[in-house]
Amino acid sequence: MPEIIRFNPNKQHYGTTTLITGYALCSSLLAVINKFAIAKFNYPALLTALQYLTSSLGVWVLAKFNLLHHDPFKFPIAKKFFPAAIVFYLAIFANTNLLRHANVETSIVFRSLTPLLVAVAGKAFRKQPYPAKLTFMSLFIILGGAVGYVVTDKGFTLVAYLWAFVYSMTITVEMVYVKHMVMNLGLNTWGFVFYNNLLSLMIAPFFWVLSGECGELFASVSGGRDRFELVAFVAVCLSCLFGLLISFFGFAARKAISATAFTVTGVVNKFLTVLINILIWDKHATPIGLVCLLFTLAGGVLYQQSVTSPKPVASVLARR
């Protein structure tokens, strides 16, 4: 069985640096790219379907060229993984709609609430002990920053925060449930990427029709009200490309560095995302809102320093 990634011991430092840099750039840019894509191509269900198509097809093609190895598609495994794929699809679909109605910072704030929600869920449903004092403090810093952001958000709309609530709930369930699947199905990392994106692609048409987006698209095209400009095409292509790239760099970086270094890199990426978002356009939060966001991210740093993981657990969330 071929290895997913082969490292040359004489070039280990160079390879690791390249992987971390690639992951940092992809992770920092992806949220902004998705916001840009949804602003130019206002069809979130179709956009996510195109992302799943690109990622699943990309993994399949790379495997054909022996550039990576993924577990073959088998119906019994797909049947077991299907509920996790549904939850994952709902989380990404909600996040895309959140970006449709709100700015990037709003998405980051509600994504940062995940540790607090997971801790509550772990205590309520898995009878886990209360977190340590530093962890407990960091979670409340995250909560305080999030509450301050919401209170000072001048762009507050009920629709946007409804999607934010749905996103927070689904991503929390996804993280708890998919962790269970990762630990028990026995797939390799690229196998999870392939199964997750392929099953999500199968689910996509149902939500495309259910959301009414299918009718909107055909009505716009047939009525000549919607012309797909070059900038929209480029935005969609970039979104799909970076979705695949972050899968590669995310899983590769997990193999090259420790779990602690990887999670710290993930938090730093959010700071870079905020900086990039501020520099390129005016679709961002108020100064007070940005301060509250920084408190939320600082709480995330404290949280990650207060918890340790003896073994890095592969996660299908590597591209978000």
mmCIF file of C-alpha atoms in Angstrom:
data_model
loop_
_atom_site.group_PDB
_atom_site.id
_atom_site.type_symbol
_atom_site.label_atom_id
_atom_site.label_comp_id
_atom_site.label_asym_id
_atom_site.label_seq_id
_atom_site.Cartn_x
_atom_site.Cartn_y
_atom_site.Cartn_z
ATOM 1 C CA MET A 1 0.000 0.000 0.000
ATOM 2 C CA PRO A 2 1.556 3.322 -1.007
ATOM 3 C CA GLU A 3 2.159 5.971 1.606
ATOM 4 C CA ILE A 4 0.047 9.114 1.591
ATOM 5 C CA ILE A 5 3.132 11.309 1.941
ATOM 6 C CA ARG A 6 6.770 10.277 1.808
ATOM 7 C CA PHE A 7 9.286 12.475 3.606
ATOM 8 C CA ASN A 8 12.972 12.564 2.730
ATOM 9 C CA PRO A 9 14.878 12.607 6.041
ATOM 10 C CA ASN A 10 17.478 14.924 4.517
ATOM 11 C CA LYS A 11 14.779 17.444 3.561
ATOM 12 C CA GLN A 12 12.458 17.059 6.540
ATOM 13 C CA HIS A 13 12.779 20.668 7.727
ATOM 14 C CA TYR A 14 12.132 22.078 4.280
ATOM 15 C CA GLY A 15 9.163 19.787 3.720
ATOM 16 C CA THR A 16 7.574 20.584 7.078
ATOM 17 C CA THR A 17 8.013 24.326 6.571
ATOM 18 C CA THR A 18 6.409 24.083 3.147
ATOM 19 C CA LEU A 19 3.433 22.159 4.496
ATOM 20 C CA ILE A 20 2.849 24.537 7.412
ATOM 21 C CA THR A 21 3.162 27.575 5.127
ATOM 22 C CA GLY A 22 0.766 26.049 2.631
ATOM 23 C CA TYR A 23 -1.769 25.209 5.316
ATOM 24 C CA ALA A 24 -1.493 28.660 6.906
ATOM 25 C CA LEU A 25 -2.051 30.439 3.600
ATOM 26 C CA CYS A 26 -4.971 28.214 2.571
ATOM 27 C CA SER A 27 -6.668 28.399 5.962
ATOM 28 C CA SER A 28 -6.236 32.182 6.221
ATOM 29 C CA LEU A 29 -7.518 32.856 2.731
ATOM 30 C CA LEU A 30 -10.356 30.321 2.498
ATOM 31 C CA ALA A 31 -12.938 32.179 4.604
ATOM 32 C CA VAL A 32 -12.301 35.409 2.703
ATOM 33 C CA ILE A 33 -12.382 33.591 -0.641
ATOM 34 C CA ASN A 34 -15.670 31.913 0.270
ATOM 35 C CA LYS A 35 -17.136 35.282 1.268
ATOM 36 C CA PHE A 36 -15.978 36.757 -2.032
ATOM 37 C CA ALA A 37 -17.331 33.770 -3.965
ATOM 38 C CA ILE A 38 -20.758 33.932 -2.335
ATOM 39 C CA ALA A 39 -20.886 37.695 -2.972
ATOM 40 C CA LYS A 40 -20.324 37.134 -6.685
ATOM 41 C CA PHE A 41 -22.157 33.809 -7.009
ATOM 42 C CA ASN A 42 -25.186 34.015 -4.744
ATOM 43 C CA TYR A 43 -26.059 30.314 -4.749
ATOM 44 C CA PRO A 44 -24.644 28.747 -1.552
ATOM 45 C CA ALA A 45 -26.039 25.237 -2.106
ATOM 46 C CA LEU A 46 -24.612 25.033 -5.609
ATOM 47 C CA LEU A 47 -21.292 26.493 -4.468
ATOM 48 C CA THR A 48 -20.870 23.865 -1.747
ATOM 49 C CA ALA A 49 -21.813 21.131 -4.232
ATOM 50 C CA LEU A 50 -19.106 22.347 -6.615
ATOM 51 C CA GLN A 51 -16.607 22.313 -3.742
ATOM 52 C CA TYR A 52 -17.486 18.717 -2.862
ATOM 53 C CA LEU A 53 -17.244 17.723 -6.525
ATOM 54 C CA THR A 54 -13.795 19.298 -6.859
ATOM 55 C CA SER A 55 -12.452 17.701 -3.669
ATOM 56 C CA SER A 56 -13.797 14.187 -4.260
ATOM 57 C CA LEU A 57 -12.803 14.213 -7.927
ATOM 58 C CA GLY A 58 -9.415 15.710 -7.068
ATOM 59 C CA VAL A 59 -8.643 12.968 -4.540
ATOM 60 C CA TRP A 60 -9.736 10.285 -7.036
ATOM 61 C CA VAL A 61 -7.570 11.720 -9.829
ATOM 62 C CA LEU A 62 -4.510 12.141 -7.583
ATOM 63 C CA ALA A 63 -4.920 8.537 -6.429
ATOM 64 C CA LYS A 64 -4.986 7.399 -10.062
ATOM 65 C CA PHE A 65 -1.589 9.060 -10.531
ATOM 66 C CA ASN A 66 -0.308 7.351 -7.345
ATOM 67 C CA LEU A 67 0.207 10.708 -5.641
ATOM 68 C CA LEU A 68 -1.839 9.590 -2.645
ATOM 69 C CA HIS A 69 -3.782 6.591 -1.388
ATOM 70 C CA HIS A 70 -7.389 6.555 -0.227
ATOM 71 C CA ASP A 71 -9.567 3.685 0.913
ATOM 72 C CA PRO A 72 -11.810 2.372 -1.871
ATOM 73 C CA PHE A 73 -15.496 3.198 -1.767
ATOM 74 C CA LYS A 74 -17.509 0.388 -0.166
ATOM 75 C CA PHE A 75 -21.237 0.559 0.462
ATOM 76 C CA PRO A 76 -21.172 -0.880 4.044
ATOM 77 C CA ILE A 77 -18.629 1.754 5.114
ATOM 78 C CA ALA A 78 -20.517 4.480 3.278
ATOM 79 C CA LYS A 79 -23.718 3.437 5.056
ATOM 80 C CA LYS A 80 -22.006 3.791 8.450
ATOM 81 C CA PHE A 81 -20.441 7.125 7.544
ATOM 82 C CA PHE A 82 -23.550 8.613 5.911
ATOM 83 C CA PRO A 83 -25.021 10.200 9.106
ATOM 84 C CA ALA A 84 -21.715 11.968 9.743
ATOM 85 C CA ALA A 85 -21.694 13.231 6.159
ATOM 86 C CA ILE A 86 -25.188 14.658 6.634
ATOM 87 C CA VAL A 87 -24.120 16.570 9.751
ATOM 88 C CA PHE A 88 -20.977 17.778 7.977
ATOM 89 C CA TYR A 89 -22.993 18.945 4.981
ATOM 90 C CA LEU A 90 -25.404 20.846 7.228
ATOM 91 C CA ALA A 91 -22.496 22.564 8.990
ATOM 92 C CA ILE A 92 -20.860 23.696 5.744
ATOM 93 C CA PHE A 93 -24.210 24.657 4.208
ATOM 94 C CA ALA A 94 -25.040 26.765 7.271
ATOM 95 C CA ASN A 95 -21.600 28.404 7.217
ATOM 96 C CA THR A 96 -21.935 29.289 3.537
ATOM 97 C CA ASN A 97 -25.348 30.852 4.158
ATOM 98 C CA LEU A 98 -23.911 32.686 7.175
ATOM 99 C CA LEU A 99 -21.229 34.186 4.922
ATOM 100 C CA ARG A 100 -24.012 35.095 2.496
ATOM 101 C CA HIS A 101 -25.767 37.245 5.125
ATOM 102 C CA ALA A 102 -22.912 38.342 7.437
ATOM 103 C CA ASN A 103 -19.216 39.204 7.401
ATOM 104 C CA VAL A 104 -16.243 36.904 7.908
ATOM 105 C CA GLU A 105 -15.713 37.974 11.531
ATOM 106 C CA THR A 106 -19.212 36.816 12.484
ATOM 107 C CA SER A 107 -18.418 33.364 11.143
ATOM 108 C CA ILE A 108 -15.125 33.265 13.081
ATOM 109 C CA VAL A 109 -16.804 34.338 16.345
ATOM 110 C CA PHE A 110 -19.422 31.609 16.204
ATOM 111 C CA ARG A 111 -16.836 29.048 15.079
ATOM 112 C CA SER A 112 -14.746 30.026 18.117
ATOM 113 C CA LEU A 113 -17.671 29.159 20.413
ATOM 114 C CA THR A 114 -17.289 25.498 19.466
ATOM 115 C CA PRO A 115 -14.934 24.534 22.376
ATOM 116 C CA LEU A 116 -17.435 25.884 24.913
ATOM 117 C CA LEU A 117 -20.348 24.073 23.265
ATOM 118 C CA VAL A 118 -18.336 20.848 22.963
ATOM 119 C CA ALA A 119 -17.368 21.065 26.655
ATOM 120 C CA VAL A 120 -21.032 21.475 27.635
ATOM 121 C CA ALA A 121 -22.080 18.628 25.343
ATOM 122 C CA GLY A 122 -19.308 16.408 26.701
ATOM 123 C CA LYS A 123 -20.465 16.982 30.276
ATOM 124 C CA ALA A 124 -24.165 16.581 29.467
ATOM 125 C CA PHE A 125 -24.085 13.579 27.133
ATOM 126 C CA ARG A 126 -20.767 11.822 27.723
ATOM 127 C CA LYS A 127 -20.484 12.390 31.492
ATOM 128 C CA GLN A 128 -17.048 13.936 31.117
ATOM 129 C CA PRO A 129 -15.573 15.854 34.093
ATOM 130 C CA TYR A 130 -15.669 19.622 34.283
ATOM 131 C CA PRO A 131 -12.696 21.270 32.537
ATOM 132 C CA ALA A 132 -9.651 22.493 34.444
ATOM 133 C CA LYS A 133 -9.606 26.045 35.837
ATOM 134 C CA LEU A 134 -7.539 27.515 32.982
ATOM 135 C CA THR A 135 -9.711 25.768 30.420
ATOM 136 C CA PHE A 136 -12.864 26.948 32.183
ATOM 137 C CA MET A 137 -11.547 30.534 32.240
ATOM 138 C CA SER A 138 -10.578 30.447 28.565
ATOM 139 C CA LEU A 139 -14.041 29.208 27.581
ATOM 140 C CA PHE A 140 -15.677 32.117 29.373
ATOM 141 C CA ILE A 141 -13.272 34.561 27.726
ATOM 142 C CA ILE A 142 -14.433 33.129 24.397
ATOM 143 C CA LEU A 143 -18.063 33.514 25.479
ATOM 144 C CA GLY A 144 -17.516 37.080 26.730
ATOM 145 C CA GLY A 145 -15.835 38.103 23.483
ATOM 146 C CA ALA A 146 -18.635 36.552 21.457
ATOM 147 C CA VAL A 147 -21.364 38.283 23.492
ATOM 148 C CA GLY A 148 -19.535 41.618 23.170
ATOM 149 C CA TYR A 149 -19.265 41.126 19.419
ATOM 150 C CA VAL A 150 -22.978 40.387 19.034
ATOM 151 C CA VAL A 151 -23.984 43.411 21.158
ATOM 152 C CA THR A 152 -21.807 45.788 19.112
ATOM 153 C CA ASP A 153 -22.585 44.271 15.700
ATOM 154 C CA LYS A 154 -24.215 47.047 13.655
ATOM 155 C CA GLY A 155 -24.841 44.609 10.829
ATOM 156 C CA PHE A 156 -27.033 42.398 13.038
ATOM 157 C CA THR A 157 -29.869 40.711 11.163
ATOM 158 C CA LEU A 158 -32.165 37.961 12.355
ATOM 159 C CA VAL A 159 -31.496 35.845 9.263
ATOM 160 C CA ALA A 160 -27.711 36.058 9.671
ATOM 161 C CA TYR A 161 -27.775 35.103 13.338
ATOM 162 C CA LEU A 162 -30.252 32.313 12.695
ATOM 163 C CA TRP A 163 -27.720 30.798 10.306
ATOM 164 C CA ALA A 164 -24.988 31.489 12.884
ATOM 165 C CA PHE A 165 -26.972 29.561 15.499
ATOM 166 C CA VAL A 166 -27.571 26.651 13.113
ATOM 167 C CA TYR A 167 -23.880 26.645 12.202
ATOM 168 C CA SER A 168 -22.771 26.585 15.844
ATOM 169 C CA MET A 169 -25.105 23.704 16.688
ATOM 170 C CA THR A 170 -24.281 21.586 13.641
ATOM 171 C CA ILE A 171 -20.511 22.104 13.853
ATOM 172 C CA THR A 172 -20.597 21.093 17.525
ATOM 173 C CA VAL A 173 -22.525 17.898 16.771
ATOM 174 C CA GLU A 174 -20.251 17.271 13.806
ATOM 175 C CA MET A 175 -17.075 17.528 15.859
ATOM 176 C CA VAL A 176 -18.343 15.178 18.580
ATOM 177 C CA TYR A 177 -19.940 12.650 16.221
ATOM 178 C CA VAL A 178 -17.265 12.611 13.517
ATOM 179 C CA LYS A 179 -14.566 12.117 16.163
ATOM 180 C CA HIS A 180 -16.385 8.910 17.081
ATOM 181 C CA MET A 181 -16.495 7.870 13.413
ATOM 182 C CA VAL A 182 -12.803 8.660 12.871
ATOM 183 C CA MET A 183 -11.839 6.510 15.829
ATOM 184 C CA ASN A 184 -13.971 3.530 14.810
ATOM 185 C CA LEU A 185 -14.218 3.240 11.011
ATOM 186 C CA GLY A 186 -10.514 2.635 10.404
ATOM 187 C CA LEU A 187 -10.195 4.725 7.222
ATOM 188 C CA ASN A 188 -7.000 6.578 6.427
ATOM 189 C CA THR A 189 -7.019 10.375 6.277
ATOM 190 C CA TRP A 190 -7.538 10.614 2.522
ATOM 191 C CA GLY A 191 -10.199 7.946 2.827
ATOM 192 C CA PHE A 192 -12.159 10.225 5.146
ATOM 193 C CA VAL A 193 -11.695 13.141 2.761
ATOM 194 C CA PHE A 194 -12.923 11.030 -0.166
ATOM 195 C CA TYR A 195 -15.911 9.484 1.625
ATOM 196 C CA ASN A 196 -16.956 12.748 3.238
ATOM 197 C CA ASN A 197 -16.889 14.820 0.052
ATOM 198 C CA LEU A 198 -18.406 12.135 -2.157
ATOM 199 C CA LEU A 199 -21.321 11.466 0.224
ATOM 200 C CA SER A 200 -21.831 15.204 0.722
ATOM 201 C CA LEU A 201 -21.970 15.590 -3.049
ATOM 202 C CA MET A 202 -24.729 12.952 -3.162
ATOM 203 C CA ILE A 203 -26.685 14.882 -0.513
ATOM 204 C CA ALA A 204 -26.248 18.273 -2.219
ATOM 205 C CA PRO A 205 -29.011 18.012 -4.883
ATOM 206 C CA PHE A 206 -31.661 17.427 -2.194
ATOM 207 C CA PHE A 207 -30.791 20.665 -0.381
ATOM 208 C CA TRP A 208 -30.419 22.510 -3.688
ATOM 209 C CA VAL A 209 -34.052 21.741 -4.477
ATOM 210 C CA LEU A 210 -35.327 22.009 -0.890
ATOM 211 C CA SER A 211 -33.866 25.498 -0.423
ATOM 212 C CA GLY A 212 -35.561 26.727 -3.591
ATOM 213 C CA GLU A 213 -32.213 27.705 -5.001
ATOM 214 C CA CYS A 214 -32.727 25.418 -7.992
ATOM 215 C CA GLY A 215 -35.802 27.389 -9.081
ATOM 216 C CA GLU A 216 -34.055 30.715 -8.465
ATOM 217 C CA LEU A 217 -31.112 29.729 -10.636
ATOM 218 C CA PHE A 218 -33.201 28.498 -13.570
ATOM 219 C CA ALA A 219 -35.514 31.520 -13.346
ATOM 220 C CA SER A 220 -32.531 33.882 -13.377
ATOM 221 C CA VAL A 221 -30.866 32.134 -16.305
ATOM 222 C CA SER A 222 -34.040 31.778 -18.393
ATOM 223 C CA GLY A 223 -35.089 35.356 -17.646
ATOM 224 C CA GLY A 224 -31.712 36.758 -18.505
ATOM 225 C CA ARG A 225 -31.492 38.448 -15.094
ATOM 226 C CA ASP A 226 -28.320 36.678 -14.061
ATOM 227 C CA ARG A 227 -25.208 36.716 -16.214
ATOM 228 C CA PHE A 228 -22.259 34.704 -14.994
ATOM 229 C CA GLU A 229 -19.374 37.109 -15.305
ATOM 230 C CA LEU A 230 -15.727 36.165 -15.427
ATOM 231 C CA VAL A 231 -15.088 37.432 -11.899
ATOM 232 C CA ALA A 232 -17.810 35.102 -10.533
ATOM 233 C CA PHE A 233 -16.322 32.154 -12.407
ATOM 234 C CA VAL A 234 -12.848 32.915 -11.018
ATOM 235 C CA ALA A 235 -14.243 33.295 -7.482
ATOM 236 C CA VAL A 236 -15.993 29.902 -7.644
ATOM 237 C CA CYS A 237 -12.892 28.227 -9.075
ATOM 238 C CA LEU A 238 -10.714 29.691 -6.318
ATOM 239 C CA SER A 239 -13.167 28.533 -3.656
ATOM 240 C CA CYS A 240 -13.179 24.981 -5.021
ATOM 241 C CA LEU A 241 -9.401 24.909 -5.515
ATOM 242 C CA PHE A 242 -8.644 26.140 -2.004
ATOM 243 C CA GLY A 243 -11.149 23.650 -0.580
ATOM 244 C CA LEU A 244 -9.085 20.841 -2.075
ATOM 245 C CA LEU A 245 -5.735 22.436 -1.184
ATOM 246 C CA ILE A 246 -6.613 22.874 2.479
ATOM 247 C CA SER A 247 -7.581 19.193 2.632
ATOM 248 C CA PHE A 248 -4.130 18.253 1.357
ATOM 249 C CA PHE A 249 -2.087 20.707 3.419
ATOM 250 C CA GLY A 250 -4.231 20.196 6.516
ATOM 251 C CA PHE A 251 -3.829 16.429 6.645
ATOM 252 C CA ALA A 252 -0.185 16.579 5.535
ATOM 253 C CA ALA A 253 0.659 19.128 8.238
ATOM 254 C CA ARG A 254 -0.977 16.897 10.854
ATOM 255 C CA LYS A 255 1.533 14.196 9.932
ATOM 256 C CA ALA A 256 4.510 16.539 9.932
ATOM 257 C CA ILE A 257 4.001 18.440 13.210
ATOM 258 C CA SER A 258 2.600 17.773 16.656
ATOM 259 C CA ALA A 259 -1.089 18.158 17.439
ATOM 260 C CA THR A 260 -0.360 21.130 19.715
ATOM 261 C CA ALA A 261 1.606 22.950 17.006
ATOM 262 C CA PHE A 262 -1.149 22.240 14.503
ATOM 263 C CA THR A 263 -3.914 23.649 16.715
ATOM 264 C CA VAL A 264 -1.867 26.766 17.547
ATOM 265 C CA THR A 265 -1.310 27.252 13.821
ATOM 266 C CA GLY A 266 -5.064 27.053 13.334
ATOM 267 C CA VAL A 267 -5.685 29.873 15.808
ATOM 268 C CA VAL A 268 -2.963 32.082 14.303
ATOM 269 C CA ASN A 269 -4.602 31.554 10.914
ATOM 270 C CA LYS A 270 -7.785 33.193 12.206
ATOM 271 C CA PHE A 271 -5.805 36.312 13.112
ATOM 272 C CA LEU A 272 -4.395 36.349 9.576
ATOM 273 C CA THR A 273 -7.886 35.889 8.157
ATOM 274 C CA VAL A 274 -9.146 38.935 10.080
ATOM 275 C CA LEU A 275 -6.155 41.010 8.928
ATOM 276 C CA ILE A 276 -6.617 40.015 5.279
ATOM 277 C CA ASN A 277 -10.339 40.688 5.468
ATOM 278 C CA ILE A 278 -9.738 44.205 6.874
ATOM 279 C CA LEU A 279 -7.147 45.060 4.243
ATOM 280 C CA ILE A 280 -8.960 43.985 1.071
ATOM 281 C CA TRP A 281 -12.457 45.491 1.493
ATOM 282 C CA ASP A 282 -14.975 47.133 3.828
ATOM 283 C CA LYS A 283 -17.034 43.987 4.545
ATOM 284 C CA HIS A 284 -15.845 43.599 8.122
ATOM 285 C CA ALA A 285 -16.843 44.365 11.700
ATOM 286 C CA THR A 286 -16.675 47.665 13.585
ATOM 287 C CA PRO A 287 -13.513 48.520 15.606
ATOM 288 C CA ILE A 288 -15.257 47.537 18.867
ATOM 289 C CA GLY A 289 -16.437 44.333 17.253
ATOM 290 C CA LEU A 290 -12.880 43.545 16.149
ATOM 291 C CA VAL A 291 -11.638 44.054 19.735
ATOM 292 C CA CYS A 292 -14.281 41.602 20.975
ATOM 293 C CA LEU A 293 -13.203 39.184 18.254
ATOM 294 C CA LEU A 294 -9.588 39.439 19.428
ATOM 295 C CA PHE A 295 -10.729 38.541 22.958
ATOM 296 C CA THR A 296 -12.517 35.518 21.514
ATOM 297 C CA LEU A 297 -9.398 34.397 19.661
ATOM 298 C CA ALA A 298 -7.240 35.029 22.743
ATOM 299 C CA GLY A 299 -9.577 32.747 24.669
ATOM 300 C CA GLY A 300 -9.016 30.181 21.941
ATOM 301 C CA VAL A 301 -5.245 30.403 22.433
ATOM 302 C CA LEU A 302 -5.624 29.913 26.210
ATOM 303 C CA TYR A 303 -7.982 27.003 25.623
ATOM 304 C CA GLN A 304 -5.541 25.217 23.330
ATOM 305 C CA GLN A 305 -2.705 25.746 25.806
ATOM 306 C CA SER A 306 -4.801 24.310 28.630
ATOM 307 C CA VAL A 307 -5.676 21.040 26.944
ATOM 308 C CA THR A 308 -3.381 18.331 25.634
ATOM 309 C CA SER A 309 -4.064 15.446 23.324
ATOM 310 C CA PRO A 310 -1.856 12.359 23.589
ATOM 311 C CA LYS A 311 -2.556 11.395 20.000
ATOM 312 C CA PRO A 312 -3.495 13.582 17.072
ATOM 313 C CA VAL A 313 -6.905 12.494 15.818
ATOM 314 C CA ALA A 314 -7.530 12.899 12.109
ATOM 315 C CA SER A 315 -10.527 15.123 11.410
ATOM 316 C CA VAL A 316 -12.546 15.579 8.266
ATOM 317 C CA LEU A 317 -12.809 19.286 9.167
ATOM 318 C CA ALA A 318 -9.281 19.918 7.990
ATOM 319 C CA ARG A 319 -10.541 22.229 5.089
ATOM 320 C CA ARG A 320 -12.686 24.555 7.351
#
